[in-house]
Tab-separated table of C-alpha atoms in Angstrom:
chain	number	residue	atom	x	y	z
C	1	UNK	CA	2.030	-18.396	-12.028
C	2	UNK	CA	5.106	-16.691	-13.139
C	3	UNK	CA	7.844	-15.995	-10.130
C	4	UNK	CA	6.793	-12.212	-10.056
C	5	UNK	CA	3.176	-13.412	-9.268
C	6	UNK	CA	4.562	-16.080	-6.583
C	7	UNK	CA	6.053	-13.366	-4.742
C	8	UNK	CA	2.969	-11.294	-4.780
C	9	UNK	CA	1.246	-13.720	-2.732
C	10	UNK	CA	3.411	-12.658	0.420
C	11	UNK	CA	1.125	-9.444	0.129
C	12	UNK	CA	-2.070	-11.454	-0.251
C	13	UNK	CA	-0.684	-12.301	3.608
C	14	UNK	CA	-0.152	-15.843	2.345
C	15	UNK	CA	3.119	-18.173	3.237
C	16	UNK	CA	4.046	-18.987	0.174
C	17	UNK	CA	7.596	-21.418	0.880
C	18	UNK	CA	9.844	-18.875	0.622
C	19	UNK	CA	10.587	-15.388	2.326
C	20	UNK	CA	11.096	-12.730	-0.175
C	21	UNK	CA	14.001	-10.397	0.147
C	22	UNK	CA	13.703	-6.675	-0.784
C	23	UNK	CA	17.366	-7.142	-2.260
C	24	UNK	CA	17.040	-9.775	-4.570
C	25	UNK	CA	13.104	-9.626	-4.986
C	26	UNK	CA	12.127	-6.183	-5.478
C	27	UNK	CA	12.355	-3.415	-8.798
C	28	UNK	CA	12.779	-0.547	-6.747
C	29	UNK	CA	11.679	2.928	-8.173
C	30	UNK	CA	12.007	6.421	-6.914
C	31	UNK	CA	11.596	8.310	-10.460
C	32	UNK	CA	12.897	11.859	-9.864
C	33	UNK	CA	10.801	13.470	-12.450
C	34	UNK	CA	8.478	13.486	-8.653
C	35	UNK	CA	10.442	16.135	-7.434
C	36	UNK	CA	9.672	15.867	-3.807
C	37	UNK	CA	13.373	15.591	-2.568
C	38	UNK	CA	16.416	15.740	-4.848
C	39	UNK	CA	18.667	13.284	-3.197
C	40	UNK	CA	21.857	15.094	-3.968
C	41	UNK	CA	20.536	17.969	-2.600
C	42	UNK	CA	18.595	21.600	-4.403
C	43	UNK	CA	15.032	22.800	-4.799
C	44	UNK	CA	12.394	20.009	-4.909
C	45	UNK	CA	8.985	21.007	-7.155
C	46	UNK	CA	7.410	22.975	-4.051
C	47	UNK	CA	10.044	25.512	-3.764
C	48	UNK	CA	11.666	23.845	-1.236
C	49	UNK	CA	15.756	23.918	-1.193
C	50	UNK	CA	17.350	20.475	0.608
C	51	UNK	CA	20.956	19.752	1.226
C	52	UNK	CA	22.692	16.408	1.616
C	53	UNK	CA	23.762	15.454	4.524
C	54	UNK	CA	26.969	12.497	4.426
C	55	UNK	CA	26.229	11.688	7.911
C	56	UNK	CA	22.831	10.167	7.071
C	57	UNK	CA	23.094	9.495	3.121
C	58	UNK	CA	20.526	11.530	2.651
C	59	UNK	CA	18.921	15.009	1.588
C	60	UNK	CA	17.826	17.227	4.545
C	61	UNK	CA	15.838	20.852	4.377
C	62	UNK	CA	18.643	23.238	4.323
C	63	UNK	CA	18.131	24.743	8.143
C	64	UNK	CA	16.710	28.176	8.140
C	65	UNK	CA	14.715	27.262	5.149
C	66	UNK	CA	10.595	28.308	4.982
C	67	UNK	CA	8.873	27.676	2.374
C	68	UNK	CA	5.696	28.966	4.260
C	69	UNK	CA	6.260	32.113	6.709
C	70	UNK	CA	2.491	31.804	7.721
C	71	UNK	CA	0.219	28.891	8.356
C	72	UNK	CA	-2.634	30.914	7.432
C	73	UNK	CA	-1.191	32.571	4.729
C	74	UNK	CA	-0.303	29.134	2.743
C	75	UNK	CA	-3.247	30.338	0.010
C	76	UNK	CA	-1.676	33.082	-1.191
C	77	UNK	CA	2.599	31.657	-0.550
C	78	UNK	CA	2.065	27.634	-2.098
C	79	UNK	CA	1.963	27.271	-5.296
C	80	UNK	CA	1.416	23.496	-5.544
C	81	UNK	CA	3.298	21.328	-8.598
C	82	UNK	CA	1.587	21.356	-11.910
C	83	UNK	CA	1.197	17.843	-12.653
C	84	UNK	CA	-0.413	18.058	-15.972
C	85	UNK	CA	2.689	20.086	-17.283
C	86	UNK	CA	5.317	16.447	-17.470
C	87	UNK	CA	5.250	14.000	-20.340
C	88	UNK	CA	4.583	11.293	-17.782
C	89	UNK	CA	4.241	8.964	-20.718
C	90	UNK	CA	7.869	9.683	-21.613
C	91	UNK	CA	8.799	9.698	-18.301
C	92	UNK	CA	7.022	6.322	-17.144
C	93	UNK	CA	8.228	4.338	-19.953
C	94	UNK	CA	12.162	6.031	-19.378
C	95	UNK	CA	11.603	4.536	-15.886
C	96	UNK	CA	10.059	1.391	-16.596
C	97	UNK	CA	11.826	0.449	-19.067
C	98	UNK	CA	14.008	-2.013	-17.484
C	99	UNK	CA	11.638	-3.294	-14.888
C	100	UNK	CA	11.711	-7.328	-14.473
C	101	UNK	CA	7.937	-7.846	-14.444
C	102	UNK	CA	7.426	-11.497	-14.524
C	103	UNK	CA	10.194	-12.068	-11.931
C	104	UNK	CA	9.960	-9.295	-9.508
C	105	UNK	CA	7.613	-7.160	-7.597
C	106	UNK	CA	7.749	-3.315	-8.707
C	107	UNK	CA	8.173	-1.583	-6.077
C	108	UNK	CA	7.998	2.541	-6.109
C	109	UNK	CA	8.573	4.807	-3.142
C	110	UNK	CA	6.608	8.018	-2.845
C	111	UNK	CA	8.401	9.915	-0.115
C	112	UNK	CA	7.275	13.191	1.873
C	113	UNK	CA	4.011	12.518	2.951
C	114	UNK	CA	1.178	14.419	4.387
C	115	UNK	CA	2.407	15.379	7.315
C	116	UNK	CA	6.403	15.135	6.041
C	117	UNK	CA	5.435	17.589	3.369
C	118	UNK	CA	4.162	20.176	5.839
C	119	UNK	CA	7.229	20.270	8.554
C	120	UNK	CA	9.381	20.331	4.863
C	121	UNK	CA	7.946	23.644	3.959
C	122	UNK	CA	7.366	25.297	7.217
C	123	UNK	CA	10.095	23.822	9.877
C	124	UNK	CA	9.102	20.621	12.120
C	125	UNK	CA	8.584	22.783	15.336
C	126	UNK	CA	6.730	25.201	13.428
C	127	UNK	CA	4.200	22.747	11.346
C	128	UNK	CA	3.381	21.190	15.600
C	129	UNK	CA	2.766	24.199	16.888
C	130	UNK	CA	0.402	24.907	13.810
C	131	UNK	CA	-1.687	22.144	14.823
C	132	UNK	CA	-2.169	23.918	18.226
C	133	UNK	CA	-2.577	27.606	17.500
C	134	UNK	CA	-4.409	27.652	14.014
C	135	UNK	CA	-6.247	23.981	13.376
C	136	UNK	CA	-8.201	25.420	10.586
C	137	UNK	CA	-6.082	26.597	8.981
C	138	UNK	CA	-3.105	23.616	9.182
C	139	UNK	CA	-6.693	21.340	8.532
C	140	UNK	CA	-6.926	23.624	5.248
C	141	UNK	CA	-3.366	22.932	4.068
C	142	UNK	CA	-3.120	19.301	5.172
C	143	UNK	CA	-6.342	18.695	2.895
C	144	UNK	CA	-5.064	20.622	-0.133
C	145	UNK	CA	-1.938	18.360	0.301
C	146	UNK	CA	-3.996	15.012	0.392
C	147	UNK	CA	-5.659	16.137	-2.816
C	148	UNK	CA	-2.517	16.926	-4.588
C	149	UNK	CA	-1.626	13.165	-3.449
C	150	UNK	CA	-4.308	11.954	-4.893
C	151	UNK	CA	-4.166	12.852	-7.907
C	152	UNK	CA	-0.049	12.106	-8.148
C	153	UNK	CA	-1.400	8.497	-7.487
C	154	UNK	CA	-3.406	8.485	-10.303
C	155	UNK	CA	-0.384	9.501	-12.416
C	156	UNK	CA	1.616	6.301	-10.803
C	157	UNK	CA	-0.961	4.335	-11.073
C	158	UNK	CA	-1.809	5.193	-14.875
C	159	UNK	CA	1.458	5.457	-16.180
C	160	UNK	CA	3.623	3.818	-13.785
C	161	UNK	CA	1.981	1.160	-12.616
C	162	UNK	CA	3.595	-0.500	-10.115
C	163	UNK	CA	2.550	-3.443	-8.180
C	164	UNK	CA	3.225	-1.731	-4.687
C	165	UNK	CA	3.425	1.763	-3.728
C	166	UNK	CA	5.272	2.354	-0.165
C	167	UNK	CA	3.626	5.909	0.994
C	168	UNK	CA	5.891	7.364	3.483
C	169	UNK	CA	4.694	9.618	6.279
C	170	UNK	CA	6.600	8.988	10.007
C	171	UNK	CA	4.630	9.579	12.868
C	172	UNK	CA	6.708	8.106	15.271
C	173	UNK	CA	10.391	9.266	16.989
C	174	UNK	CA	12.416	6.719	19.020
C	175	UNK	CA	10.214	5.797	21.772
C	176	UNK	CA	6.847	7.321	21.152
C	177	UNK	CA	4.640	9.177	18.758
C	178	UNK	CA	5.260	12.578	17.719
C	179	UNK	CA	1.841	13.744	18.399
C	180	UNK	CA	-1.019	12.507	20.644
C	181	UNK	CA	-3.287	9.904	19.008
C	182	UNK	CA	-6.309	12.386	18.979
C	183	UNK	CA	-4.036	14.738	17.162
C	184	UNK	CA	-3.144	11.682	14.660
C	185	UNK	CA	-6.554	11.162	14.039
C	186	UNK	CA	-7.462	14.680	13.896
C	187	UNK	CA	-5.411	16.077	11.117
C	188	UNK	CA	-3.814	12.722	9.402
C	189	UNK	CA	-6.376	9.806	9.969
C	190	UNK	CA	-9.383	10.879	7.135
C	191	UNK	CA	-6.994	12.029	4.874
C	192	UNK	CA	-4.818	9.007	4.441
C	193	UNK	CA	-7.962	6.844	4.216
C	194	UNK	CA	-8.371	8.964	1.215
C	195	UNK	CA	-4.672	7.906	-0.020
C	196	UNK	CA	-5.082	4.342	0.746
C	197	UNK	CA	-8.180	4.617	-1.296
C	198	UNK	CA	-6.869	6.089	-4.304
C	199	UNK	CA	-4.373	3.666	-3.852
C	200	UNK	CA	-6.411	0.749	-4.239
C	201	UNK	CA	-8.464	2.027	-6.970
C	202	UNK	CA	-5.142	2.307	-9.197
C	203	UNK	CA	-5.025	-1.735	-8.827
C	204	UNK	CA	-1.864	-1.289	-6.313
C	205	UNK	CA	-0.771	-2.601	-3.170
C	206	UNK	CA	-0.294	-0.038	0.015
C	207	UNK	CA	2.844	-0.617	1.907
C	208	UNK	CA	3.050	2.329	4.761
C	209	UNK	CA	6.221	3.362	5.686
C	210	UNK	CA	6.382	4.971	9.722
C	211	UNK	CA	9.325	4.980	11.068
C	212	UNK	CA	9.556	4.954	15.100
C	213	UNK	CA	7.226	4.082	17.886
C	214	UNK	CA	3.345	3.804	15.939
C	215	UNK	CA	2.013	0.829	17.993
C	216	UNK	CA	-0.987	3.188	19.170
C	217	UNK	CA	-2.442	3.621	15.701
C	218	UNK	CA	-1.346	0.641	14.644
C	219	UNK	CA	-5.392	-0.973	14.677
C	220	UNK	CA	-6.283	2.314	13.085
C	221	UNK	CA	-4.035	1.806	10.313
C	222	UNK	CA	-5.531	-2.056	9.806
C	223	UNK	CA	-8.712	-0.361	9.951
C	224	UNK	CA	-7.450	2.415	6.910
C	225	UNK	CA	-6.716	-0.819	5.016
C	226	UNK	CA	-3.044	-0.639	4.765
C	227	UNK	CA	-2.105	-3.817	2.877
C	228	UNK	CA	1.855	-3.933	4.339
C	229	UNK	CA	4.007	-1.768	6.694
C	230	UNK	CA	7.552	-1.002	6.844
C	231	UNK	CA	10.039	-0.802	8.722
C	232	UNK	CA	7.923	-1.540	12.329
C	233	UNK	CA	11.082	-0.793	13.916
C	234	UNK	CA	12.347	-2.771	16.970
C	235	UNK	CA	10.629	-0.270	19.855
C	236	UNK	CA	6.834	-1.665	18.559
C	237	UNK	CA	6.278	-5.106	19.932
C	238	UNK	CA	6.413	-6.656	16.081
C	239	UNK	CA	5.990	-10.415	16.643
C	240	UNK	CA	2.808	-9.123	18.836
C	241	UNK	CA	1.358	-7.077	16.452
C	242	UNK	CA	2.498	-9.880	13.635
C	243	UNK	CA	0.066	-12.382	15.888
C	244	UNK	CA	-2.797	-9.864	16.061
C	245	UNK	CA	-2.789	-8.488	12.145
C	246	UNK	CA	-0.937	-10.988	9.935
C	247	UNK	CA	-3.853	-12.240	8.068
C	248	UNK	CA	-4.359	-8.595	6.994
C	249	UNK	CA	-1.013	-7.140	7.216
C	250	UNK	CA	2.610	-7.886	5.108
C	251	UNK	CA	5.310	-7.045	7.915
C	252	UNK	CA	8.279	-5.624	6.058
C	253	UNK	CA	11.003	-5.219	8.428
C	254	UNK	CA	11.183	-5.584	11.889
C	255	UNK	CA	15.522	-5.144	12.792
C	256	UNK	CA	17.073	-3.836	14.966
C	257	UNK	CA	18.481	-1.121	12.146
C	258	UNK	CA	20.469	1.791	14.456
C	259	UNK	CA	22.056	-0.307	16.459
C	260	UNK	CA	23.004	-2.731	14.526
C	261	UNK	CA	23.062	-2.885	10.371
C	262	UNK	CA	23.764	1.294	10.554
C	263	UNK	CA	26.422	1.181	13.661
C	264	UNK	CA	30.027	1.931	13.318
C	265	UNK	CA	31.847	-1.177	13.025
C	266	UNK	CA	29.112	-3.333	13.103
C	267	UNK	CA	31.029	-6.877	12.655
C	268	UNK	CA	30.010	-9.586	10.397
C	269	UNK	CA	28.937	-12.216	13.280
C	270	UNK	CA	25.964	-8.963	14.291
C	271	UNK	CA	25.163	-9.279	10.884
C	272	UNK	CA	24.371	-12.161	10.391
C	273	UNK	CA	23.036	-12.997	14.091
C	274	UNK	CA	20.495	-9.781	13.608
C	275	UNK	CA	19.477	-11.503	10.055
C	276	UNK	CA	18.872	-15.341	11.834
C	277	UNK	CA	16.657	-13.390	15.347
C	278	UNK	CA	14.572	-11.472	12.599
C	279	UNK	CA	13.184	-14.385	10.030
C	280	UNK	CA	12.971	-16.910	13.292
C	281	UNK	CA	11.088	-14.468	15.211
C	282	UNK	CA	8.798	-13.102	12.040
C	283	UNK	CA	8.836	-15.427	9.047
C	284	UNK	CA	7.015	-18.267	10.839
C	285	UNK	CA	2.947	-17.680	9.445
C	286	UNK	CA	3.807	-16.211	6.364
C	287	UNK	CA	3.063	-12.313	5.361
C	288	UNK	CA	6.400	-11.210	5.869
C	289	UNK	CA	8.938	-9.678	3.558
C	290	UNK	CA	12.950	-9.067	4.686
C	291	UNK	CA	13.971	-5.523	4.228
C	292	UNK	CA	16.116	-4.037	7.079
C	293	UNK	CA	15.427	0.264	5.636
C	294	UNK	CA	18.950	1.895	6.565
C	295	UNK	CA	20.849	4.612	5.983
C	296	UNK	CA	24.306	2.626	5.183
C	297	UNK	CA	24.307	-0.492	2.833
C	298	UNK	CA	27.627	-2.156	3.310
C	299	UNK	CA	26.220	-4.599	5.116
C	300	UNK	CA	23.790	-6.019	1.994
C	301	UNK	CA	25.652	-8.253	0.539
C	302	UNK	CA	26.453	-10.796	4.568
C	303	UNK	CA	22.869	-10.132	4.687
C	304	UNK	CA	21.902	-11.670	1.556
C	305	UNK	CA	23.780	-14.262	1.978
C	306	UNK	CA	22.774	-14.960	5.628
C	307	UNK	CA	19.087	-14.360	4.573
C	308	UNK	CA	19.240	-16.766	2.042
C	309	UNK	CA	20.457	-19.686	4.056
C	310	UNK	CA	17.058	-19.514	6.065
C	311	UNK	CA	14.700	-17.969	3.763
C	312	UNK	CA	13.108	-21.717	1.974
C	313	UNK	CA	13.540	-23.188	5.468
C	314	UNK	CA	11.664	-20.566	7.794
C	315	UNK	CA	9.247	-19.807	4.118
C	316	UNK	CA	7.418	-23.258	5.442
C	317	UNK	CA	6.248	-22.806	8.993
C-alpha cells in the first residue's frame, strides 16, 4: 500500500497506527474556477457580491446585498451557473497538477451548501422566514439548488477527482440548531441524501462539514451515509457520539476552536494542552483525523509539533 492509501484507511473507520493530521497529511483544494465565494472578496458565479472581512479571515455577503427580492419569484431572478461553459479539463489538470497522490489524501472543499447558498442570495433572516411563509416555494428553490450540486459533483468527480470531498452546509449556531429538526428534515434531509449519493457514485469519500450544535441529526446524518464529519465542535458530546458511530463515522475535529486555537493571546502551554485533551479523548478506536477548522493559523506550526509527539502513540489504542 503506498502511504496515501495507508492514510485512507482512517476513512474506512479503521485504526491504522498512526493519527493523520490535516496539516501534514492532506492536499487541500478549493479551485476558484467554482466561484461560490471569492475569498478576497467580489461577485461569486450566482450574482452574488461578498466582501472580506479581517476580523474573521474570511469573505462575508456584503450587508444589504439580495440576490433574490422574492422567494417566489426565484424562477424568473436566478440565473443558475453554466457549468458546461469552463474548460474543466484545463482547469482540473491547472489544479491538480501538483497534488501528492501516493503520499497524501486529496482533499477538496465545496463550500456554500444547500441551505448556505440560499441565506447567501436572499439574507439569513429572510431565507428562515421563507421556510415559514412560502414552503413551496423555498422547497422549489432548495431542489433546483440540490440539482445544480449534483451535477457540480459530477464535474469534481470526473475531472477532479479527489479522494474526499468535505460538503459544507452549517445547521447549527453555538448552542443549538438553527432550525427545528422537522424543519431539517423537511427542506434539507432528502436533498442531501441526493448529494451524498452523487457523491459516492463519483468513487469519493463524504466528509460533512456543520459547524455548531448538530447532535439532534446527528443519527440522521449516519443514516444519509456520511462517511466523516468535521469540525463536531466542542458543544456536541463528541467522545459520545465517537462511541455510538465510529465504526461508520471518521471524526475530524473535535477542539475547543473559539476559545482556544482562535483567542487573542492564546499562549503556547493552551496550545499544546488543547492538542494532548483532543487525541487522548478521540484517537483511542481509530476513525479519527486531527484538524482543529479556524479562522487564525498562527497556532499550526506548536500544533504540529505537539500533535506529532502523540500521534504513533495514541494511533495504537
Amino acid at each position: 500500500m503506498s502511504r496515501r492509501e495507508q492514510l485512507l484507511e482512517v476513512y474506512h473507520h479503521k485504526n491504522i497506527g498512526y493519527v493523520p493530521c490535516f496539516f501534514t497529511d492532506f492536499q487541500f483544494s478549493k479551485p476558484a474556477e467554482i466561484n461560490e465565494r471569492p475569498e478576497a472578496g467580489g461577485t461569486d458565479w450566482f450574482g452574488v457580491e461578498w466582501k472580506f472581512v479581517p476580523e474573521v479571515m474570511a469573505p462575508m455577503v456584503k450587508p444589504g446585498t439580495k440576490r433574490l427580492t422574492d422567494i417566489c419569484r426565484w424562477k424568473e431572478e436566478l440565473v443558475f451557473p453554466d457549468l458546461d461553459a469552463i474548460d474543466w479539463t484545463a482547469a482540473a489538470e491547472k489544479e491538480t497538477s501538483g497534488w501528492d497522490r501516493e503520499n497524501k489524501i486529496s482533499y477538496m472543499m465545496l463550500i456554500n451548501g444547500i441551505f448556505e447558498r440560499t441565506h447567501a442570495l436572499m439574507g439569513f433572516e429572510d431565507a428562515l422566514a421563507a421556510m415559514y411563509e412560502e414552503p413551496e416555494a423555498y422547497k422549489e428553490l432548495v431542489d433546483a439548488i440540490t440539482d445544480y450540486k449534483v451535477a457540480l459533483i459530477k464535474v469534481i468527480g470526473t475531472y477532479y477527482k479527489p479522494d474526499v470531498l468535505c460538503f459544507h452546509d452549517d445547521y447549527g449556531s453555538d448552542d443549538r440548531m438553527m432550525m427545528s429538526v422537522d424543519m431539517w428534515e423537511e427542506f434539507f434531509k432528502e436533498p442531501l441524501r441526493r448529494v451524498i449519493q452523487e457523491t459516492h457514485n463519483q468513487g469519493i469519500i463524504y466528509e460533512h462539514h456543520s459547524c455548531g450544535y448538530i447532535e439532534p441529526i446527528f443519527d440522521q446524518l449516519v443514516e444519509l451515509g456520511i462517511d466523516a464529519i468535521d469540525p463536531l465542535q466542542v458543544k456536541n458530546p463528541v467522545r459520545k457520539l465517537k462511541d455510538q458511530y465510529q465504526d461508520r463515522v471518521t471524526f475530524v475535529g473535535g477542539y475547543d476552536n473559539q476559545n482556544v486555537y482562535d483567542r487573542v493571546g492564546v499562549t503556547e502551554d493552551e496550545i499544546r494542552e488543547e492538542t494532548r485533551r483532543v487525541i487522548e479523548e478521540l484517537a483511542p478506536g481509530g476513525s479519527f483525523v486531527a484538524f482543529p477548522l479556524t479562522v487564525t493559523f498562527d497556532y499550526v506550526p506548536v500544533f504540529i509539533d505537539e500533535h506529532m509527539k502523540y500521534a504513533f502513540s495514541y494511533g495504537n489504542t
